[in-house]
mmCIF file of C-alpha atoms in Angstrom:
data_model
loop_
_atom_site.group_PDB
_atom_site.id
_atom_site.type_symbol
_atom_site.label_atom_id
_atom_site.label_comp_id
_atom_site.label_asym_id
_atom_site.label_seq_id
_atom_site.Cartn_x
_atom_site.Cartn_y
_atom_site.Cartn_z
ATOM 1 C CA MET A 1 25.046 -6.996 -15.007
ATOM 2 C CA TRP A 2 24.112 -9.770 -12.565
ATOM 3 C CA PRO A 3 27.002 -9.072 -10.154
ATOM 4 C CA SER A 4 25.918 -5.426 -10.228
ATOM 5 C CA PHE A 5 22.337 -6.498 -9.550
ATOM 6 C CA ALA A 6 23.470 -8.603 -6.592
ATOM 7 C CA ALA A 7 25.555 -5.761 -5.183
ATOM 8 C CA GLU A 8 22.733 -3.238 -5.637
ATOM 9 C CA SER A 9 20.308 -5.638 -3.976
ATOM 10 C CA VAL A 10 22.509 -5.818 -0.887
ATOM 11 C CA LYS A 11 22.756 -2.026 -0.789
ATOM 12 C CA MET A 12 18.995 -1.668 -1.203
ATOM 13 C CA VAL A 13 18.202 -4.119 1.596
ATOM 14 C CA ARG A 14 20.737 -2.666 4.005
ATOM 15 C CA ARG A 15 19.772 0.949 3.389
ATOM 16 C CA PRO A 16 17.530 2.092 6.291
ATOM 17 C CA GLY A 17 15.778 4.551 4.020
ATOM 18 C CA THR A 18 14.387 1.662 1.953
ATOM 19 C CA TRP A 19 12.512 0.212 4.903
ATOM 20 C CA LEU A 20 11.399 3.640 6.066
ATOM 21 C CA LEU A 21 9.894 4.391 2.652
ATOM 22 C CA LEU A 22 8.130 1.018 2.640
ATOM 23 C CA ALA A 23 6.719 1.697 6.110
ATOM 24 C CA VAL A 24 5.512 5.151 5.056
ATOM 25 C CA ALA A 25 3.838 3.670 1.977
ATOM 26 C CA VAL A 26 2.049 1.030 4.060
ATOM 27 C CA VAL A 27 0.864 3.566 6.634
ATOM 28 C CA LEU A 28 -0.397 5.972 3.965
ATOM 29 C CA SER A 29 -2.223 3.197 2.138
ATOM 30 C CA VAL A 30 -3.906 1.727 5.216
ATOM 31 C CA VAL A 31 -4.815 5.026 6.870
ATOM 32 C CA PHE A 32 -6.221 6.872 3.868
ATOM 33 C CA THR A 33 -7.723 3.906 2.033
ATOM 34 C CA TYR A 34 -9.261 2.042 4.967
ATOM 35 C CA LEU A 35 -8.889 3.468 8.488
ATOM 36 C CA ALA A 36 -9.915 7.084 7.866
ATOM 37 C CA PRO A 37 -12.821 6.241 5.499
ATOM 38 C CA TYR A 38 -14.029 3.532 7.878
ATOM 39 C CA ALA A 39 -13.898 5.904 10.838
ATOM 40 C CA ALA A 40 -15.836 8.503 8.830
ATOM 41 C CA TYR A 41 -18.329 5.813 7.838
ATOM 42 C CA LEU A 42 -18.856 4.805 11.470
ATOM 43 C CA ASP A 43 -19.439 8.257 12.932
ATOM 44 C CA GLY A 44 -21.044 9.854 9.869
ATOM 45 C CA SER A 45 -19.038 13.009 10.469
ATOM 46 C CA GLY A 46 -19.338 14.183 6.871
ATOM 47 C CA GLY A 47 -16.645 15.235 4.458
ATOM 48 C CA VAL A 48 -15.129 13.589 1.434
ATOM 49 C CA LEU A 49 -14.034 10.410 3.171
ATOM 50 C CA SER A 50 -17.505 9.706 4.578
ATOM 51 C CA ASP A 51 -18.859 9.616 1.029
ATOM 52 C CA ARG A 52 -17.243 6.233 0.618
ATOM 53 C CA THR A 53 -19.803 3.547 1.206
ATOM 54 C CA LEU A 54 -18.979 0.380 3.049
ATOM 55 C CA ASP A 55 -18.828 -1.721 -0.115
ATOM 56 C CA GLN A 56 -15.926 0.427 -1.381
ATOM 57 C CA MET A 57 -13.784 -0.853 1.484
ATOM 58 C CA LEU A 58 -14.590 -4.544 1.103
ATOM 59 C CA PRO A 59 -12.328 -7.235 -0.424
ATOM 60 C CA GLU A 60 -14.050 -7.122 -3.818
ATOM 61 C CA ARG A 61 -12.581 -3.616 -4.304
ATOM 62 C CA LEU A 62 -9.061 -4.740 -3.408
ATOM 63 C CA VAL A 63 -7.501 -4.047 -6.810
ATOM 64 C CA GLY A 64 -8.669 -0.461 -7.151
ATOM 65 C CA ASN A 65 -7.967 0.393 -3.523
ATOM 66 C CA SER A 66 -4.461 -1.077 -3.601
ATOM 67 C CA ILE A 67 -3.279 0.953 -6.587
ATOM 68 C CA SER A 68 -5.235 4.150 -5.928
ATOM 69 C CA GLY A 69 -2.316 5.874 -4.197
ATOM 70 C CA LEU A 70 0.289 5.138 -6.858
ATOM 71 C CA PRO A 71 -0.570 7.952 -9.308
ATOM 72 C CA VAL A 72 0.386 10.571 -6.679
ATOM 73 C CA PHE A 73 1.412 9.889 -3.082
ATOM 74 C CA LEU A 74 2.754 6.347 -3.296
ATOM 75 C CA GLY A 75 4.250 7.194 -6.666
ATOM 76 C CA ALA A 76 6.288 9.793 -4.798
ATOM 77 C CA ILE A 77 7.700 6.970 -2.676
ATOM 78 C CA CYS A 78 8.856 5.172 -5.827
ATOM 79 C CA LEU A 79 10.433 8.374 -7.124
ATOM 80 C CA ILE A 80 12.337 8.996 -3.868
ATOM 81 C CA LEU A 81 13.591 5.407 -3.795
ATOM 82 C CA ALA A 82 14.863 5.715 -7.371
ATOM 83 C CA VAL A 83 16.627 9.002 -6.676
ATOM 84 C CA LEU A 84 18.331 7.523 -3.614
ATOM 85 C CA THR A 85 19.438 4.481 -5.621
ATOM 86 C CA VAL A 86 20.952 6.419 -8.522
ATOM 87 C CA GLY A 87 21.493 9.940 -7.251
ATOM 88 C CA GLY A 88 23.100 8.722 -4.055
ATOM 89 C CA GLU A 89 26.160 7.704 -6.039
ATOM 90 C CA TYR A 90 26.635 11.362 -7.013
ATOM 91 C CA ALA A 91 25.914 12.705 -3.535
ATOM 92 C CA TRP A 92 28.337 10.308 -1.862
ATOM 93 C CA GLY A 93 30.955 10.520 -4.601
ATOM 94 C CA THR A 94 30.982 6.758 -5.130
ATOM 95 C CA TRP A 95 30.462 6.571 -8.901
ATOM 96 C CA LYS A 96 34.210 6.677 -9.591
ATOM 97 C CA THR A 97 34.951 3.959 -7.024
ATOM 98 C CA LEU A 98 32.081 1.832 -8.319
ATOM 99 C CA LEU A 99 33.086 2.018 -11.982
ATOM 100 C CA THR A 100 36.833 1.599 -11.468
ATOM 101 C CA SER A 101 36.187 -1.712 -9.679
ATOM 102 C CA GLY A 102 35.366 -3.441 -12.961
ATOM 103 C CA PRO A 103 31.772 -3.197 -14.255
ATOM 104 C CA SER A 104 30.847 -0.889 -17.108
ATOM 105 C CA ARG A 105 28.433 1.994 -16.757
ATOM 106 C CA LEU A 106 25.803 0.040 -18.672
ATOM 107 C CA ALA A 107 26.124 -2.988 -16.400
ATOM 108 C CA VAL A 108 25.847 -0.863 -13.271
ATOM 109 C CA TYR A 109 22.907 1.055 -14.694
ATOM 110 C CA LEU A 110 21.034 -2.104 -15.690
ATOM 111 C CA GLY A 111 21.727 -3.582 -12.264
ATOM 112 C CA LYS A 112 20.191 -0.534 -10.613
ATOM 113 C CA LEU A 113 17.145 -0.686 -12.900
ATOM 114 C CA LEU A 114 16.574 -4.359 -12.109
ATOM 115 C CA VAL A 115 16.809 -3.677 -8.380
ATOM 116 C CA LEU A 116 14.349 -0.803 -8.689
ATOM 117 C CA ALA A 117 11.984 -3.013 -10.685
ATOM 118 C CA ALA A 118 12.156 -5.695 -7.994
ATOM 119 C CA ALA A 119 11.711 -3.174 -5.187
ATOM 120 C CA THR A 120 8.719 -1.577 -6.909
ATOM 121 C CA LEU A 121 7.118 -4.980 -7.415
ATOM 122 C CA VAL A 122 7.656 -5.811 -3.735
ATOM 123 C CA LEU A 123 6.057 -2.496 -2.779
ATOM 124 C CA VAL A 124 2.984 -3.225 -4.925
ATOM 125 C CA LEU A 125 2.677 -6.749 -3.525
ATOM 126 C CA VAL A 126 2.907 -5.415 0.036
ATOM 127 C CA LEU A 127 0.186 -2.850 -0.729
ATOM 128 C CA PHE A 128 -2.066 -5.640 -1.988
ATOM 129 C CA ALA A 129 -1.285 -7.774 1.078
ATOM 130 C CA VAL A 130 -2.044 -5.071 3.644
ATOM 131 C CA GLY A 131 -5.108 -4.067 1.643
ATOM 132 C CA ALA A 132 -6.360 -7.642 1.709
ATOM 133 C CA VAL A 133 -5.930 -7.861 5.482
ATOM 134 C CA SER A 134 -7.537 -4.457 6.092
ATOM 135 C CA SER A 135 -10.530 -5.091 3.856
ATOM 136 C CA ALA A 136 -11.047 -8.565 5.327
ATOM 137 C CA LEU A 137 -11.048 -7.168 8.870
ATOM 138 C CA ILE A 138 -13.631 -4.538 7.900
ATOM 139 C CA ALA A 139 -15.795 -7.172 6.193
ATOM 140 C CA VAL A 140 -15.665 -9.495 9.207
ATOM 141 C CA THR A 141 -16.384 -6.634 11.602
ATOM 142 C CA GLU A 142 -19.406 -5.533 9.562
ATOM 143 C CA SER A 143 -20.577 -9.119 8.927
ATOM 144 C CA GLN A 144 -20.144 -8.742 5.182
ATOM 145 C CA PRO A 145 -19.335 -11.594 2.761
ATOM 146 C CA LEU A 146 -15.742 -12.024 1.644
ATOM 147 C CA HIS A 147 -15.890 -11.723 -2.145
ATOM 148 C CA TRP A 148 -12.351 -11.545 -3.527
ATOM 149 C CA PRO A 149 -11.252 -10.476 -7.021
ATOM 150 C CA THR A 150 -10.376 -13.272 -9.408
ATOM 151 C CA LEU A 151 -6.756 -14.272 -9.912
ATOM 152 C CA GLY A 152 -6.873 -12.676 -13.341
ATOM 153 C CA ASP A 153 -8.071 -9.373 -11.919
ATOM 154 C CA LEU A 154 -5.378 -9.513 -9.240
ATOM 155 C CA GLY A 155 -2.712 -10.168 -11.860
ATOM 156 C CA VAL A 156 -3.876 -7.243 -13.991
ATOM 157 C CA GLY A 157 -4.022 -4.990 -10.931
ATOM 158 C CA ILE A 158 -0.545 -5.929 -9.764
ATOM 159 C CA GLY A 159 0.826 -5.408 -13.261
ATOM 160 C CA ALA A 160 -0.865 -2.010 -13.563
ATOM 161 C CA GLY A 161 0.403 -0.936 -10.146
ATOM 162 C CA TRP A 162 3.898 -2.079 -11.061
ATOM 163 C CA LEU A 163 3.774 -0.115 -14.314
ATOM 164 C CA ILE A 164 2.619 3.068 -12.572
ATOM 165 C CA GLY A 165 5.239 2.709 -9.847
ATOM 166 C CA MET A 166 7.989 2.067 -12.386
ATOM 167 C CA VAL A 167 7.055 5.157 -14.402
ATOM 168 C CA TRP A 168 7.642 7.343 -11.349
ATOM 169 C CA ALA A 169 10.783 5.396 -10.480
ATOM 170 C CA GLY A 170 12.027 5.967 -14.032
ATOM 171 C CA PHE A 171 11.251 9.664 -13.663
ATOM 172 C CA GLY A 172 13.326 9.681 -10.473
ATOM 173 C CA VAL A 173 16.218 7.951 -12.241
ATOM 174 C CA LEU A 174 16.166 10.540 -15.020
ATOM 175 C CA LEU A 175 16.103 13.458 -12.572
ATOM 176 C CA ALA A 176 18.943 11.939 -10.539
ATOM 177 C CA VAL A 177 21.165 11.490 -13.593
ATOM 178 C CA LEU A 178 20.223 14.851 -15.085
ATOM 179 C CA LEU A 179 20.807 16.838 -11.882
ATOM 180 C CA ARG A 180 23.566 14.617 -10.423
ATOM 181 C CA GLY A 181 22.356 14.551 -6.863
ATOM 182 C CA VAL A 182 19.599 13.680 -4.424
ATOM 183 C CA ALA A 183 18.051 16.769 -2.842
ATOM 184 C CA LEU A 184 17.157 18.743 -5.974
ATOM 185 C CA PRO A 185 15.819 15.738 -7.952
ATOM 186 C CA ILE A 186 13.606 14.724 -5.031
ATOM 187 C CA GLY A 187 12.415 18.287 -4.554
ATOM 188 C CA LEU A 188 11.567 18.856 -8.205
ATOM 189 C CA GLY A 189 9.991 15.429 -8.534
ATOM 190 C CA LEU A 190 7.744 15.980 -5.534
ATOM 191 C CA VAL A 191 6.758 19.436 -6.751
ATOM 192 C CA TRP A 192 5.607 17.900 -10.029
ATOM 193 C CA LEU A 193 3.867 14.916 -8.413
ATOM 194 C CA LEU A 194 2.174 16.655 -5.504
ATOM 195 C CA ALA A 195 1.582 20.149 -6.843
ATOM 196 C CA VAL A 196 1.928 20.829 -10.567
ATOM 197 C CA GLN A 197 -0.038 17.919 -11.996
ATOM 198 C CA ASN A 198 -2.819 18.361 -9.416
ATOM 199 C CA LEU A 199 -3.049 22.089 -10.164
ATOM 200 C CA LEU A 200 -3.234 21.357 -13.873
ATOM 201 C CA ALA A 201 -6.061 18.878 -13.328
ATOM 202 C CA ALA A 202 -8.065 20.807 -10.719
ATOM 203 C CA VAL A 203 -7.490 24.434 -11.759
ATOM 204 C CA ALA A 204 -6.259 24.802 -15.331
ATOM 205 C CA ALA A 205 -7.949 21.914 -17.161
ATOM 206 C CA PRO A 206 -11.564 22.913 -16.310
ATOM 207 C CA ILE A 207 -11.118 26.403 -17.783
ATOM 208 C CA LEU A 208 -8.573 25.869 -20.581
ATOM 209 C CA ASP A 209 -9.385 23.355 -23.302
ATOM 210 C CA TRP A 210 -5.783 23.072 -24.481
ATOM 211 C CA VAL A 211 -4.662 22.116 -20.957
ATOM 212 C CA ALA A 212 -7.394 19.498 -20.781
ATOM 213 C CA GLU A 213 -6.162 18.034 -24.062
ATOM 214 C CA MET A 214 -2.524 18.257 -22.996
ATOM 215 C CA GLN A 215 -3.312 16.226 -19.889
ATOM 216 C CA LYS A 216 -4.117 13.234 -22.038
ATOM 217 C CA GLY A 217 -0.430 12.946 -22.872
ATOM 218 C CA LEU A 218 1.016 13.466 -19.386
ATOM 219 C CA PRO A 219 2.091 10.556 -17.137
ATOM 220 C CA GLY A 220 0.082 11.578 -14.066
ATOM 221 C CA PRO A 221 -3.378 11.721 -15.688
ATOM 222 C CA ASN A 222 -2.663 8.503 -17.579
ATOM 223 C CA ALA A 223 -1.662 6.789 -14.323
ATOM 224 C CA GLY A 224 -4.857 8.067 -12.712
ATOM 225 C CA SER A 225 -6.905 6.883 -15.672
ATOM 226 C CA LEU A 226 -5.437 3.390 -15.516
ATOM 227 C CA ALA A 227 -6.105 3.176 -11.785
ATOM 228 C CA ALA A 228 -9.660 4.473 -12.290
ATOM 229 C CA ALA A 229 -10.305 1.844 -14.954
ATOM 230 C CA LEU A 230 -9.376 -0.843 -12.428
ATOM 231 C CA GLY A 231 -11.697 0.423 -9.720
ATOM 232 C CA ALA A 232 -9.883 3.209 -7.858
ATOM 233 C CA THR A 233 -12.377 5.692 -6.415
ATOM 234 C CA ALA A 234 -12.586 9.150 -7.965
ATOM 235 C CA ASP A 235 -12.291 10.921 -4.589
ATOM 236 C CA THR A 236 -8.629 9.906 -4.383
ATOM 237 C CA PRO A 237 -6.211 12.642 -5.550
ATOM 238 C CA GLY A 238 -4.907 11.968 -9.049
ATOM 239 C CA ILE A 239 -7.658 9.502 -9.984
ATOM 240 C CA GLY A 240 -9.810 10.319 -12.991
ATOM 241 C CA ALA A 241 -10.835 8.750 -16.284
ATOM 242 C CA VAL A 242 -9.094 11.208 -18.608
ATOM 243 C CA VAL A 243 -8.314 8.487 -21.180
ATOM 244 C CA GLY A 244 -9.103 4.805 -21.598
ATOM 245 C CA ALA A 245 -7.178 2.005 -19.949
ATOM 246 C CA GLY A 246 -5.537 0.894 -23.193
ATOM 247 C CA GLN A 247 -4.243 4.329 -24.111
ATOM 248 C CA ALA A 248 -3.110 4.897 -20.538
ATOM 249 C CA SER A 249 -1.121 1.653 -20.498
ATOM 250 C CA VAL A 250 0.595 2.395 -23.804
ATOM 251 C CA THR A 251 1.377 5.976 -22.804
ATOM 252 C CA LEU A 252 2.821 4.935 -19.444
ATOM 253 C CA ALA A 253 4.944 2.236 -21.074
ATOM 254 C CA GLY A 254 6.255 4.838 -23.510
ATOM 255 C CA TYR A 255 7.152 7.212 -20.703
ATOM 256 C CA LEU A 256 8.921 4.446 -18.785
ATOM 257 C CA LEU A 257 10.952 3.451 -21.819
ATOM 258 C CA GLY A 258 11.758 7.076 -22.607
ATOM 259 C CA PHE A 259 12.842 7.879 -19.054
ATOM 260 C CA ILE A 260 15.220 4.943 -18.712
ATOM 261 C CA LEU A 261 16.674 5.304 -22.228
ATOM 262 C CA LEU A 262 17.328 9.018 -21.837
ATOM 263 C CA ALA A 263 18.860 8.514 -18.402
ATOM 264 C CA GLY A 264 21.034 5.713 -19.785
ATOM 265 C CA VAL A 265 22.283 7.881 -22.639
ATOM 266 C CA LEU A 266 23.096 10.748 -20.281
ATOM 267 C CA LEU A 267 24.877 8.435 -17.856
ATOM 268 C CA GLY A 268 26.915 6.864 -20.629
ATOM 269 C CA ARG A 269 28.021 10.087 -22.339
ATOM 270 C CA ARG A 270 28.443 12.605 -19.553
ATOM 271 C CA ASP A 271 31.176 12.961 -16.980
ATOM 272 C CA ILE A 272 30.082 11.250 -13.786
ATOM 273 C CA LEU A 273 31.398 14.076 -11.604
#
C-alpha cells in the first residue's frame, strides 16, 4: 500500500489539474466569502451579500467561513479531484499496466484513498490559511480587534471540513468506479451537487413534508447542517440547520464509509476494462 501511496502522491503533485483545482477553490473561497461581501458592505449596494455585517467577516468567524463552501461548491472540487484520481485510470487505459506491475487492486485502491485524504486535508488547511489572511486584512482595514477562534475550535472546524470534503471525494470515487470514466462521473456528480440537492432544499422541501424528512438522511443537507453548527452563514448555498451537529457528523461518516466500501467491492470484483 505504501509504495502505491508514494506513486499516487507523485502523480497527484505532478498533475496540473490538481493545482488548477486548488487555485479555483482558493479564488471561490476568497471572492465569495470575503471580497464580494466586503465590497457590498462598503458601497451598501443591497442584495444578499450586503446583508452580511462586518463582524461576519472578521477572524472570530474563521471556522464557519472557511468551511461554508464545502457542502456545495468546494465540495464539487473534491469530487472532481477524486474522479480524476480514480476514473483517470479508466480513461487513459492505465489500470492494466498499473496492476500488472505488482501491487494488488486493494493496495492500489488504498493508496489512492490515502492520497485523496491527504489532498483534501491540504485543501481544507489552505482554505483556513487564506481565510485567516483575508479576515485579518479586513479587520485591520476597519480597525477591528483581532479575536481568533481557540485552537480547539480550529481543530473541530478543520476536522469537520475534512469530513465534508472526504464525503464528496468518496462520492466521486464511487461514481468513477461505477461508470469507469471521468466525464460522465464528473457530470453526474456536479448535477447532484449543484442542482438536484439545491432544488430539493429550495423547491420541494418547503411544500412536501416527505421530501423535508428525506433530506435529513441525505449527505448534502447533513454537510450543510454541520457547517451551520460551526458558524457558517445561512445565506451561503447549501447551508442550513436541517439536523443537529452530532447527527450530521454520524451520517456523513456513514456515507463516507459506505462510498469507499462499495467502490472497493466494485473495483475488486469487476473487470477493470
